Amino acid sequence: MVGLTSELLERMRGSPREHLAPVDSAEYLRRAYGEAKRAAEIVDRLLDYVRERTRVLETVDVRQVVVEAVALVSPAAARRGTQITLTSDDTPTLVRADAIMLRQVVLNLVNNALDAVVEQSGGVEIRTRLERGAIGPGRVIVTVRDTGCGIPAEHLPHVFDLFFTTKEAGRGVGLGLAVCQSLIEQHGGAIQVQSRGVGQGTTVEFELPAES
Ligand SMILES: Nc1ncnc2c1ncn2[C@@H]1O[C@H](COP(=O)(O)OP(=O)(O)OP(=O)(O)O)[C@@H](O)[C@H]1O
Ligand SMILES: [Mg+2]
């Protein structure tokens, strides 16, 4: 963005012969605008991670949150031929949570799964269930399983690191899982990633205390 706009400024200062054709100037501006928007999105997401946004706690059915999050990405998934399957028991899966934060968690996980199954005839399965505890109300557990590219063992310890990404510049920043971990822990829950290795798919599971 700095490069593109400084180049434009230089040429505007120079002799008219050095000026870019209007169509090229517009292209420079369009690309600088695109980069500025991308930077703004990254800063926004980063702030989600570092800023303890005030949580608006309400009784939330996690199943419903999953349905809403999947509705946002399923058109894109369908266009790419990736099937997203939802399963859940009949028991309610209620937690005290900020629904918007929870939806962000599910979105990040589903987007990772979709990135992983691209160019393969794979799928994504999301399961929501209540696990009753011997004491207390138990836990609500969400499992996002994909049949995608998997994660090599040496990467597994780093996937929650801020800015750890294996995706090309412009496609991944390495914020998704760090944000998920931060949000889940703010809700008193836990999240873990498992993969048997490259080509073996990935399973991400998070749990939250069930509402008492
Ligand atoms: N379902 C998955 N399958 C395979 N690899 C995964 C999966 N989820 C995460 N990873 C690996 O963990 C890395 C970090 O994931 P994370 O969501 O934090 O960042 P990102 O997806 O690269 O970028 P961002 O989410 O910020 O757009 C990914 O780059 C990828 O290498
Ligand atoms: Mg991600």
mmCIF file of N, CA and C in Angstrom, residues 21-127:
data_model
loop_
_atom_site.group_PDB
_atom_site.id
_atom_site.type_symbol
_atom_site.label_atom_id
_atom_site.label_comp_id
_atom_site.label_asym_id
_atom_site.label_seq_id
_atom_site.Cartn_x
_atom_site.Cartn_y
_atom_site.Cartn_z
ATOM 1 N N ALA A 21 -1.030 6.917 -17.137
ATOM 2 C CA ALA A 21 -2.331 7.086 -17.780
ATOM 3 C C ALA A 21 -3.398 6.979 -16.687
ATOM 4 N N PRO A 22 -4.519 7.709 -16.840
ATOM 5 C CA PRO A 22 -5.552 7.677 -15.796
ATOM 6 C C PRO A 22 -5.970 6.249 -15.452
ATOM 7 N N VAL A 23 -6.008 5.392 -16.459
ATOM 8 C CA VAL A 23 -6.462 4.037 -16.184
ATOM 9 C C VAL A 23 -5.457 3.314 -15.272
ATOM 10 N N ASP A 24 -4.148 3.592 -15.444
ATOM 11 C CA ASP A 24 -3.153 2.974 -14.576
ATOM 12 C C ASP A 24 -3.235 3.545 -13.154
ATOM 13 N N SER A 25 -3.441 4.856 -13.069
ATOM 14 C CA SER A 25 -3.596 5.468 -11.743
ATOM 15 C C SER A 25 -4.751 4.822 -11.009
ATOM 16 N N ALA A 26 -5.850 4.622 -11.723
ATOM 17 C CA ALA A 26 -7.023 4.018 -11.085
ATOM 18 C C ALA A 26 -6.673 2.604 -10.599
ATOM 19 N N GLU A 27 -5.901 1.884 -11.392
ATOM 20 C CA GLU A 27 -5.526 0.520 -11.013
ATOM 21 C C GLU A 27 -4.632 0.536 -9.762
ATOM 22 N N TYR A 28 -3.668 1.487 -9.732
ATOM 23 C CA TYR A 28 -2.816 1.629 -8.543
ATOM 24 C C TYR A 28 -3.671 1.893 -7.311
ATOM 25 N N LEU A 29 -4.614 2.832 -7.462
ATOM 26 C CA LEU A 29 -5.469 3.199 -6.324
ATOM 27 C C LEU A 29 -6.328 2.017 -5.897
ATOM 28 N N ARG A 30 -6.848 1.289 -6.893
ATOM 29 C CA ARG A 30 -7.713 0.154 -6.576
ATOM 30 C C ARG A 30 -6.928 -0.882 -5.768
ATOM 31 N N ARG A 31 -5.685 -1.127 -6.185
ATOM 32 C CA ARG A 31 -4.881 -2.121 -5.467
ATOM 33 C C ARG A 31 -4.492 -1.621 -4.078
ATOM 34 N N ALA A 32 -4.161 -0.326 -3.983
ATOM 35 C CA ALA A 32 -3.822 0.235 -2.667
ATOM 36 C C ALA A 32 -5.028 0.162 -1.738
ATOM 37 N N TYR A 33 -6.216 0.435 -2.293
ATOM 38 C CA TYR A 33 -7.450 0.366 -1.504
ATOM 39 C C TYR A 33 -7.669 -1.061 -1.002
ATOM 40 N N GLY A 34 -7.482 -2.033 -1.887
ATOM 41 C CA GLY A 34 -7.644 -3.438 -1.508
ATOM 42 C C GLY A 34 -6.711 -3.821 -0.371
ATOM 43 N N GLU A 35 -5.462 -3.371 -0.459
ATOM 44 C CA GLU A 35 -4.474 -3.681 0.581
ATOM 45 C C GLU A 35 -4.822 -2.982 1.891
ATOM 46 N N ALA A 36 -5.308 -1.727 1.797
ATOM 47 C CA ALA A 36 -5.695 -0.993 3.009
ATOM 48 C C ALA A 36 -6.837 -1.715 3.708
ATOM 49 N N LYS A 37 -7.787 -2.228 2.902
ATOM 50 C CA LYS A 37 -8.922 -2.943 3.495
ATOM 51 C C LYS A 37 -8.455 -4.222 4.178
ATOM 52 N N ARG A 38 -7.511 -4.894 3.527
ATOM 53 C CA ARG A 38 -6.998 -6.136 4.110
ATOM 54 C C ARG A 38 -6.277 -5.841 5.431
ATOM 55 N N ALA A 39 -5.492 -4.757 5.456
ATOM 56 C CA ALA A 39 -4.780 -4.390 6.683
ATOM 57 C C ALA A 39 -5.784 -4.065 7.791
ATOM 58 N N ALA A 40 -6.857 -3.354 7.424
ATOM 59 C CA ALA A 40 -7.872 -2.981 8.421
ATOM 60 C C ALA A 40 -8.517 -4.235 9.006
ATOM 61 N N GLU A 41 -8.789 -5.227 8.134
ATOM 62 C CA GLU A 41 -9.400 -6.472 8.621
ATOM 63 C C GLU A 41 -8.467 -7.196 9.585
ATOM 64 N N ILE A 42 -7.176 -7.208 9.237
ATOM 65 C CA ILE A 42 -6.205 -7.894 10.103
ATOM 66 C C ILE A 42 -6.141 -7.200 11.466
ATOM 67 N N VAL A 43 -6.112 -5.867 11.463
ATOM 68 C CA VAL A 43 -6.059 -5.131 12.733
ATOM 69 C C VAL A 43 -7.317 -5.418 13.554
ATOM 70 N N ASP A 44 -8.468 -5.427 12.885
ATOM 71 C CA ASP A 44 -9.721 -5.733 13.582
ATOM 72 C C ASP A 44 -9.653 -7.088 14.265
ATOM 73 N N ARG A 45 -9.182 -8.084 13.504
ATOM 74 C CA ARG A 45 -9.135 -9.444 14.049
ATOM 75 C C ARG A 45 -8.112 -9.537 15.170
ATOM 76 N N LEU A 46 -7.008 -8.798 15.004
ATOM 77 C CA LEU A 46 -5.988 -8.789 16.042
ATOM 78 C C LEU A 46 -6.543 -8.188 17.329
ATOM 79 N N LEU A 47 -7.325 -7.148 17.171
ATOM 80 C CA LEU A 47 -7.924 -6.516 18.346
ATOM 81 C C LEU A 47 -8.894 -7.469 19.040
ATOM 82 N N ASP A 48 -9.592 -8.287 18.245
ATOM 83 C CA ASP A 48 -10.452 -9.304 18.852
ATOM 84 C C ASP A 48 -9.650 -10.177 19.798
ATOM 85 N N TYR A 49 -8.391 -10.385 19.421
ATOM 86 C CA TYR A 49 -7.542 -11.275 20.211
ATOM 87 C C TYR A 49 -7.030 -10.585 21.467
ATOM 88 N N VAL A 50 -6.506 -9.352 21.326
ATOM 89 C CA VAL A 50 -5.837 -8.730 22.465
ATOM 90 C C VAL A 50 -6.789 -7.992 23.398
ATOM 91 N N ARG A 51 -7.882 -7.471 22.829
ATOM 92 C CA ARG A 51 -8.765 -6.645 23.634
ATOM 93 C C ARG A 51 -9.769 -7.541 24.337
ATOM 94 N N GLU A 52 -9.896 -7.408 25.613
ATOM 95 C CA GLU A 52 -10.928 -8.161 26.309
ATOM 96 C C GLU A 52 -12.232 -7.428 26.080
ATOM 97 N N ARG A 53 -12.856 -7.731 24.937
ATOM 98 C CA ARG A 53 -14.118 -7.081 24.639
ATOM 99 C C ARG A 53 -15.130 -7.485 25.705
ATOM 100 N N THR A 54 -15.988 -6.563 26.092
ATOM 101 C CA THR A 54 -16.968 -6.923 27.107
ATOM 102 C C THR A 54 -17.859 -8.015 26.541
ATOM 103 N N ARG A 55 -17.931 -9.101 27.258
ATOM 104 C CA ARG A 55 -18.774 -10.186 26.777
ATOM 105 C C ARG A 55 -20.222 -9.908 27.157
ATOM 106 N N VAL A 56 -21.110 -10.179 26.230
ATOM 107 C CA VAL A 56 -22.528 -10.094 26.534
ATOM 108 C C VAL A 56 -23.013 -11.519 26.733
ATOM 109 N N LEU A 57 -23.115 -11.911 28.015
ATOM 110 C CA LEU A 57 -23.443 -13.305 28.298
ATOM 111 C C LEU A 57 -24.945 -13.531 28.262
ATOM 112 N N GLU A 58 -25.330 -14.562 27.555
ATOM 113 C CA GLU A 58 -26.731 -14.956 27.537
ATOM 114 C C GLU A 58 -26.792 -16.474 27.428
ATOM 115 N N THR A 59 -27.977 -17.011 27.599
ATOM 116 C CA THR A 59 -28.120 -18.450 27.408
ATOM 117 C C THR A 59 -28.168 -18.726 25.911
ATOM 118 N N VAL A 60 -27.216 -19.537 25.472
ATOM 119 C CA VAL A 60 -27.068 -19.770 24.038
ATOM 120 C C VAL A 60 -27.140 -21.265 23.775
ATOM 121 N N ASP A 61 -27.904 -21.660 22.763
ATOM 122 C CA ASP A 61 -27.859 -23.059 22.332
ATOM 123 C C ASP A 61 -26.745 -23.184 21.289
ATOM 124 N N VAL A 62 -25.712 -23.903 21.665
ATOM 125 C CA VAL A 62 -24.522 -23.996 20.807
ATOM 126 C C VAL A 62 -24.885 -24.553 19.425
ATOM 127 N N ARG A 63 -25.848 -25.488 19.413
ATOM 128 C CA ARG A 63 -26.291 -26.054 18.136
ATOM 129 C C ARG A 63 -26.766 -24.965 17.178
ATOM 130 N N GLN A 64 -27.519 -24.017 17.760
ATOM 131 C CA GLN A 64 -28.057 -22.906 16.964
ATOM 132 C C GLN A 64 -26.923 -22.039 16.411
ATOM 133 N N VAL A 65 -25.927 -21.788 17.248
ATOM 134 C CA VAL A 65 -24.780 -20.981 16.818
ATOM 135 C C VAL A 65 -24.065 -21.672 15.655
ATOM 136 N N VAL A 66 -23.925 -22.991 15.764
ATOM 137 C CA VAL A 66 -23.257 -23.745 14.699
ATOM 138 C C VAL A 66 -24.056 -23.628 13.403
ATOM 139 N N VAL A 67 -25.369 -23.773 13.513
ATOM 140 C CA VAL A 67 -26.230 -23.674 12.317
ATOM 141 C C VAL A 67 -26.054 -22.306 11.659
ATOM 142 N N GLU A 68 -26.022 -21.244 12.490
ATOM 143 C CA GLU A 68 -25.883 -19.886 11.943
ATOM 144 C C GLU A 68 -24.535 -19.682 11.264
ATOM 145 N N ALA A 69 -23.487 -20.168 11.911
ATOM 146 C CA ALA A 69 -22.144 -20.002 11.345
ATOM 147 C C ALA A 69 -22.035 -20.757 10.022
ATOM 148 N N VAL A 70 -22.576 -21.962 10.001
ATOM 149 C CA VAL A 70 -22.467 -22.780 8.787
ATOM 150 C C VAL A 70 -23.272 -22.150 7.644
ATOM 151 N N ALA A 71 -24.403 -21.534 8.003
ATOM 152 C CA ALA A 71 -25.213 -20.889 6.962
ATOM 153 C C ALA A 71 -24.414 -19.798 6.243
ATOM 154 N N LEU A 72 -23.495 -19.164 6.968
ATOM 155 C CA LEU A 72 -22.696 -18.088 6.371
ATOM 156 C C LEU A 72 -21.694 -18.618 5.339
ATOM 157 N N VAL A 73 -21.196 -19.819 5.558
ATOM 158 C CA VAL A 73 -20.137 -20.318 4.667
ATOM 159 C C VAL A 73 -20.613 -21.404 3.707
ATOM 160 N N SER A 74 -21.827 -21.938 3.933
ATOM 161 C CA SER A 74 -22.204 -23.094 3.114
ATOM 162 C C SER A 74 -22.376 -22.769 1.630
ATOM 163 N N PRO A 75 -22.809 -21.557 1.234
ATOM 164 C CA PRO A 75 -22.872 -21.305 -0.215
ATOM 165 C C PRO A 75 -21.498 -21.412 -0.869
ATOM 166 N N ALA A 76 -20.485 -20.843 -0.206
ATOM 167 C CA ALA A 76 -19.127 -20.905 -0.761
ATOM 168 C C ALA A 76 -18.630 -22.355 -0.781
ATOM 169 N N ALA A 77 -18.953 -23.100 0.293
ATOM 170 C CA ALA A 77 -18.536 -24.500 0.362
ATOM 171 C C ALA A 77 -19.193 -25.311 -0.752
ATOM 172 N N ALA A 78 -20.491 -25.069 -0.962
ATOM 173 C CA ALA A 78 -21.231 -25.818 -1.976
ATOM 174 C C ALA A 78 -20.663 -25.536 -3.367
ATOM 175 N N ARG A 79 -20.301 -24.281 -3.607
ATOM 176 C CA ARG A 79 -19.710 -23.935 -4.916
ATOM 177 C C ARG A 79 -18.434 -24.723 -5.167
ATOM 178 N N ARG A 80 -17.720 -25.012 -4.088
ATOM 179 C CA ARG A 80 -16.470 -25.756 -4.256
ATOM 180 C C ARG A 80 -16.671 -27.261 -4.119
ATOM 181 N N GLY A 81 -17.926 -27.639 -3.928
ATOM 182 C CA GLY A 81 -18.234 -29.071 -3.872
ATOM 183 C C GLY A 81 -17.899 -29.723 -2.542
ATOM 184 N N THR A 82 -17.762 -28.930 -1.488
ATOM 185 C CA THR A 82 -17.472 -29.501 -0.169
ATOM 186 C C THR A 82 -18.754 -29.575 0.659
ATOM 187 N N GLN A 83 -19.002 -30.738 1.179
ATOM 188 C CA GLN A 83 -20.207 -30.986 1.962
ATOM 189 C C GLN A 83 -19.932 -30.682 3.439
ATOM 190 N N ILE A 84 -20.807 -29.916 4.085
ATOM 191 C CA ILE A 84 -20.693 -29.712 5.534
ATOM 192 C C ILE A 84 -21.857 -30.443 6.194
ATOM 193 N N THR A 85 -21.551 -31.383 7.065
ATOM 194 C CA THR A 85 -22.593 -32.168 7.722
ATOM 195 C C THR A 85 -22.690 -31.783 9.187
ATOM 196 N N LEU A 86 -23.899 -31.579 9.678
ATOM 197 C CA LEU A 86 -24.100 -31.247 11.090
ATOM 198 C C LEU A 86 -24.790 -32.411 11.784
ATOM 199 N N THR A 87 -24.282 -32.783 12.940
ATOM 200 C CA THR A 87 -24.999 -33.774 13.735
ATOM 201 C C THR A 87 -25.066 -33.307 15.183
ATOM 202 N N SER A 88 -26.133 -33.709 15.855
ATOM 203 C CA SER A 88 -26.244 -33.392 17.285
ATOM 204 C C SER A 88 -27.276 -34.310 17.905
ATOM 205 N N ASP A 89 -27.177 -34.475 19.217
ATOM 206 C CA ASP A 89 -28.178 -35.261 19.930
ATOM 207 C C ASP A 89 -29.428 -34.394 20.115
ATOM 208 N N ASP A 90 -30.457 -35.002 20.659
ATOM 209 C CA ASP A 90 -31.678 -34.226 20.872
ATOM 210 C C ASP A 90 -31.615 -33.373 22.124
ATOM 211 N N THR A 91 -30.682 -33.694 23.034
ATOM 212 C CA THR A 91 -30.594 -32.925 24.273
ATOM 213 C C THR A 91 -30.134 -31.502 23.963
ATOM 214 N N PRO A 92 -30.701 -30.512 24.669
ATOM 215 C CA PRO A 92 -30.268 -29.136 24.441
ATOM 216 C C PRO A 92 -28.802 -28.952 24.832
ATOM 217 N N THR A 93 -28.115 -28.088 24.096
ATOM 218 C CA THR A 93 -26.697 -27.857 24.374
ATOM 219 C C THR A 93 -26.525 -26.393 24.768
ATOM 220 N N LEU A 94 -26.999 -26.074 25.975
ATOM 221 C CA LEU A 94 -27.031 -24.675 26.409
ATOM 222 C C LEU A 94 -25.774 -24.291 27.189
ATOM 223 N N VAL A 95 -25.267 -23.106 26.890
ATOM 224 C CA VAL A 95 -24.134 -22.548 27.651
ATOM 225 C C VAL A 95 -24.422 -21.075 27.927
ATOM 226 N N ARG A 96 -23.686 -20.517 28.901
ATOM 227 C CA ARG A 96 -23.711 -19.062 29.085
ATOM 228 C C ARG A 96 -22.566 -18.510 28.257
ATOM 229 N N ALA A 97 -22.879 -17.733 27.241
ATOM 230 C CA ALA A 97 -21.801 -17.281 26.359
ATOM 231 C C ALA A 97 -22.212 -16.031 25.601
ATOM 232 N N ASP A 98 -21.215 -15.398 25.005
ATOM 233 C CA ASP A 98 -21.448 -14.310 24.069
ATOM 234 C C ASP A 98 -21.641 -14.956 22.698
ATOM 235 N N ALA A 99 -22.853 -14.895 22.176
ATOM 236 C CA ALA A 99 -23.193 -15.641 20.959
ATOM 237 C C ALA A 99 -22.331 -15.213 19.770
ATOM 238 N N ILE A 100 -22.002 -13.927 19.712
ATOM 239 C CA ILE A 100 -21.223 -13.436 18.560
ATOM 240 C C ILE A 100 -19.800 -13.988 18.611
ATOM 241 N N MET A 101 -19.230 -14.012 19.825
ATOM 242 C CA MET A 101 -17.883 -14.572 19.971
ATOM 243 C C MET A 101 -17.875 -16.049 19.618
ATOM 244 N N LEU A 102 -18.908 -16.744 20.080
ATOM 245 C CA LEU A 102 -18.989 -18.184 19.833
ATOM 246 C C LEU A 102 -19.128 -18.466 18.335
ATOM 247 N N ARG A 103 -19.910 -17.634 17.669
ATOM 248 C CA ARG A 103 -20.081 -17.807 16.223
ATOM 249 C C ARG A 103 -18.748 -17.590 15.505
ATOM 250 N N GLN A 104 -17.966 -16.627 16.005
ATOM 251 C CA GLN A 104 -16.653 -16.363 15.417
ATOM 252 C C GLN A 104 -15.742 -17.582 15.544
ATOM 253 N N VAL A 105 -15.808 -18.225 16.703
ATOM 254 C CA VAL A 105 -15.002 -19.429 16.920
ATOM 255 C C VAL A 105 -15.358 -20.495 15.877
ATOM 256 N N VAL A 106 -16.670 -20.749 15.757
ATOM 257 C CA VAL A 106 -17.107 -21.802 14.827
ATOM 258 C C VAL A 106 -16.721 -21.431 13.393
ATOM 259 N N LEU A 107 -16.897 -20.155 13.050
ATOM 260 C CA LEU A 107 -16.542 -19.697 11.696
ATOM 261 C C LEU A 107 -15.067 -19.919 11.396
ATOM 262 N N ASN A 108 -14.213 -19.547 12.341
ATOM 263 C CA ASN A 108 -12.772 -19.730 12.136
ATOM 264 C C ASN A 108 -12.442 -21.202 11.907
ATOM 265 N N LEU A 109 -13.079 -22.070 12.709
ATOM 266 C CA LEU A 109 -12.769 -23.506 12.591
ATOM 267 C C LEU A 109 -13.279 -24.072 11.268
ATOM 268 N N VAL A 110 -14.490 -23.665 10.894
ATOM 269 C CA VAL A 110 -15.048 -24.179 9.635
ATOM 270 C C VAL A 110 -14.240 -23.651 8.447
ATOM 271 N N ASN A 111 -13.828 -22.403 8.515
ATOM 272 C CA ASN A 111 -13.017 -21.851 7.421
ATOM 273 C C ASN A 111 -11.689 -22.595 7.288
ATOM 274 N N ASN A 112 -11.070 -22.918 8.408
ATOM 275 C CA ASN A 112 -9.835 -23.716 8.358
ATOM 276 C C ASN A 112 -10.104 -25.073 7.711
ATOM 277 N N ALA A 113 -11.221 -25.700 8.120
ATOM 278 C CA ALA A 113 -11.553 -27.020 7.574
ATOM 279 C C ALA A 113 -11.783 -26.912 6.065
ATOM 280 N N LEU A 114 -12.480 -25.863 5.652
ATOM 281 C CA LEU A 114 -12.745 -25.691 4.212
ATOM 282 C C LEU A 114 -11.452 -25.437 3.448
ATOM 283 N N ASP A 115 -10.560 -24.649 4.036
ATOM 284 C CA ASP A 115 -9.257 -24.427 3.388
ATOM 285 C C ASP A 115 -8.515 -25.756 3.224
ATOM 286 N N ALA A 116 -8.675 -26.637 4.223
ATOM 287 C CA ALA A 116 -7.909 -27.888 4.239
ATOM 288 C C ALA A 116 -8.423 -28.894 3.219
ATOM 289 N N VAL A 117 -9.719 -28.880 2.937
ATOM 290 C CA VAL A 117 -10.253 -29.906 2.028
ATOM 291 C C VAL A 117 -10.290 -29.443 0.573
ATOM 292 N N VAL A 118 -9.839 -28.237 0.330
ATOM 293 C CA VAL A 118 -9.894 -27.728 -1.041
ATOM 294 C C VAL A 118 -9.073 -28.622 -1.974
ATOM 295 N N GLU A 119 -9.566 -28.786 -3.173
ATOM 296 C CA GLU A 119 -8.931 -29.626 -4.210
ATOM 297 C C GLU A 119 -8.940 -31.106 -3.854
ATOM 298 N N GLN A 120 -9.702 -31.487 -2.873
ATOM 299 C CA GLN A 120 -9.846 -32.909 -2.581
ATOM 300 C C GLN A 120 -11.335 -33.164 -2.428
ATOM 301 N N SER A 121 -11.722 -34.383 -2.692
ATOM 302 C CA SER A 121 -13.144 -34.671 -2.553
ATOM 303 C C SER A 121 -13.398 -35.021 -1.101
ATOM 304 N N GLY A 122 -13.316 -34.022 -0.253
ATOM 305 C CA GLY A 122 -13.452 -34.268 1.179
ATOM 306 C C GLY A 122 -14.689 -33.602 1.732
ATOM 307 N N GLY A 123 -14.816 -33.678 3.025
ATOM 308 C CA GLY A 123 -15.963 -33.083 3.670
ATOM 309 C C GLY A 123 -15.625 -32.578 5.066
ATOM 310 N N VAL A 124 -16.596 -31.876 5.619
ATOM 311 C CA VAL A 124 -16.454 -31.322 6.963
ATOM 312 C C VAL A 124 -17.655 -31.789 7.773
ATOM 313 N N GLU A 125 -17.385 -32.259 8.984
ATOM 314 C CA GLU A 125 -18.467 -32.754 9.830
ATOM 315 C C GLU A 125 -18.395 -32.013 11.165
ATOM 316 N N ILE A 126 -19.516 -31.495 11.605
ATOM 317 C CA ILE A 126 -19.530 -30.777 12.886
ATOM 318 C C ILE A 126 -20.527 -31.451 13.813
ATOM 319 N N ARG A 127 -20.040 -31.843 14.950
ATOM 320 C CA ARG A 127 -20.907 -32.541 15.892
ATOM 321 C C ARG A 127 -21.005 -31.734 17.184
#
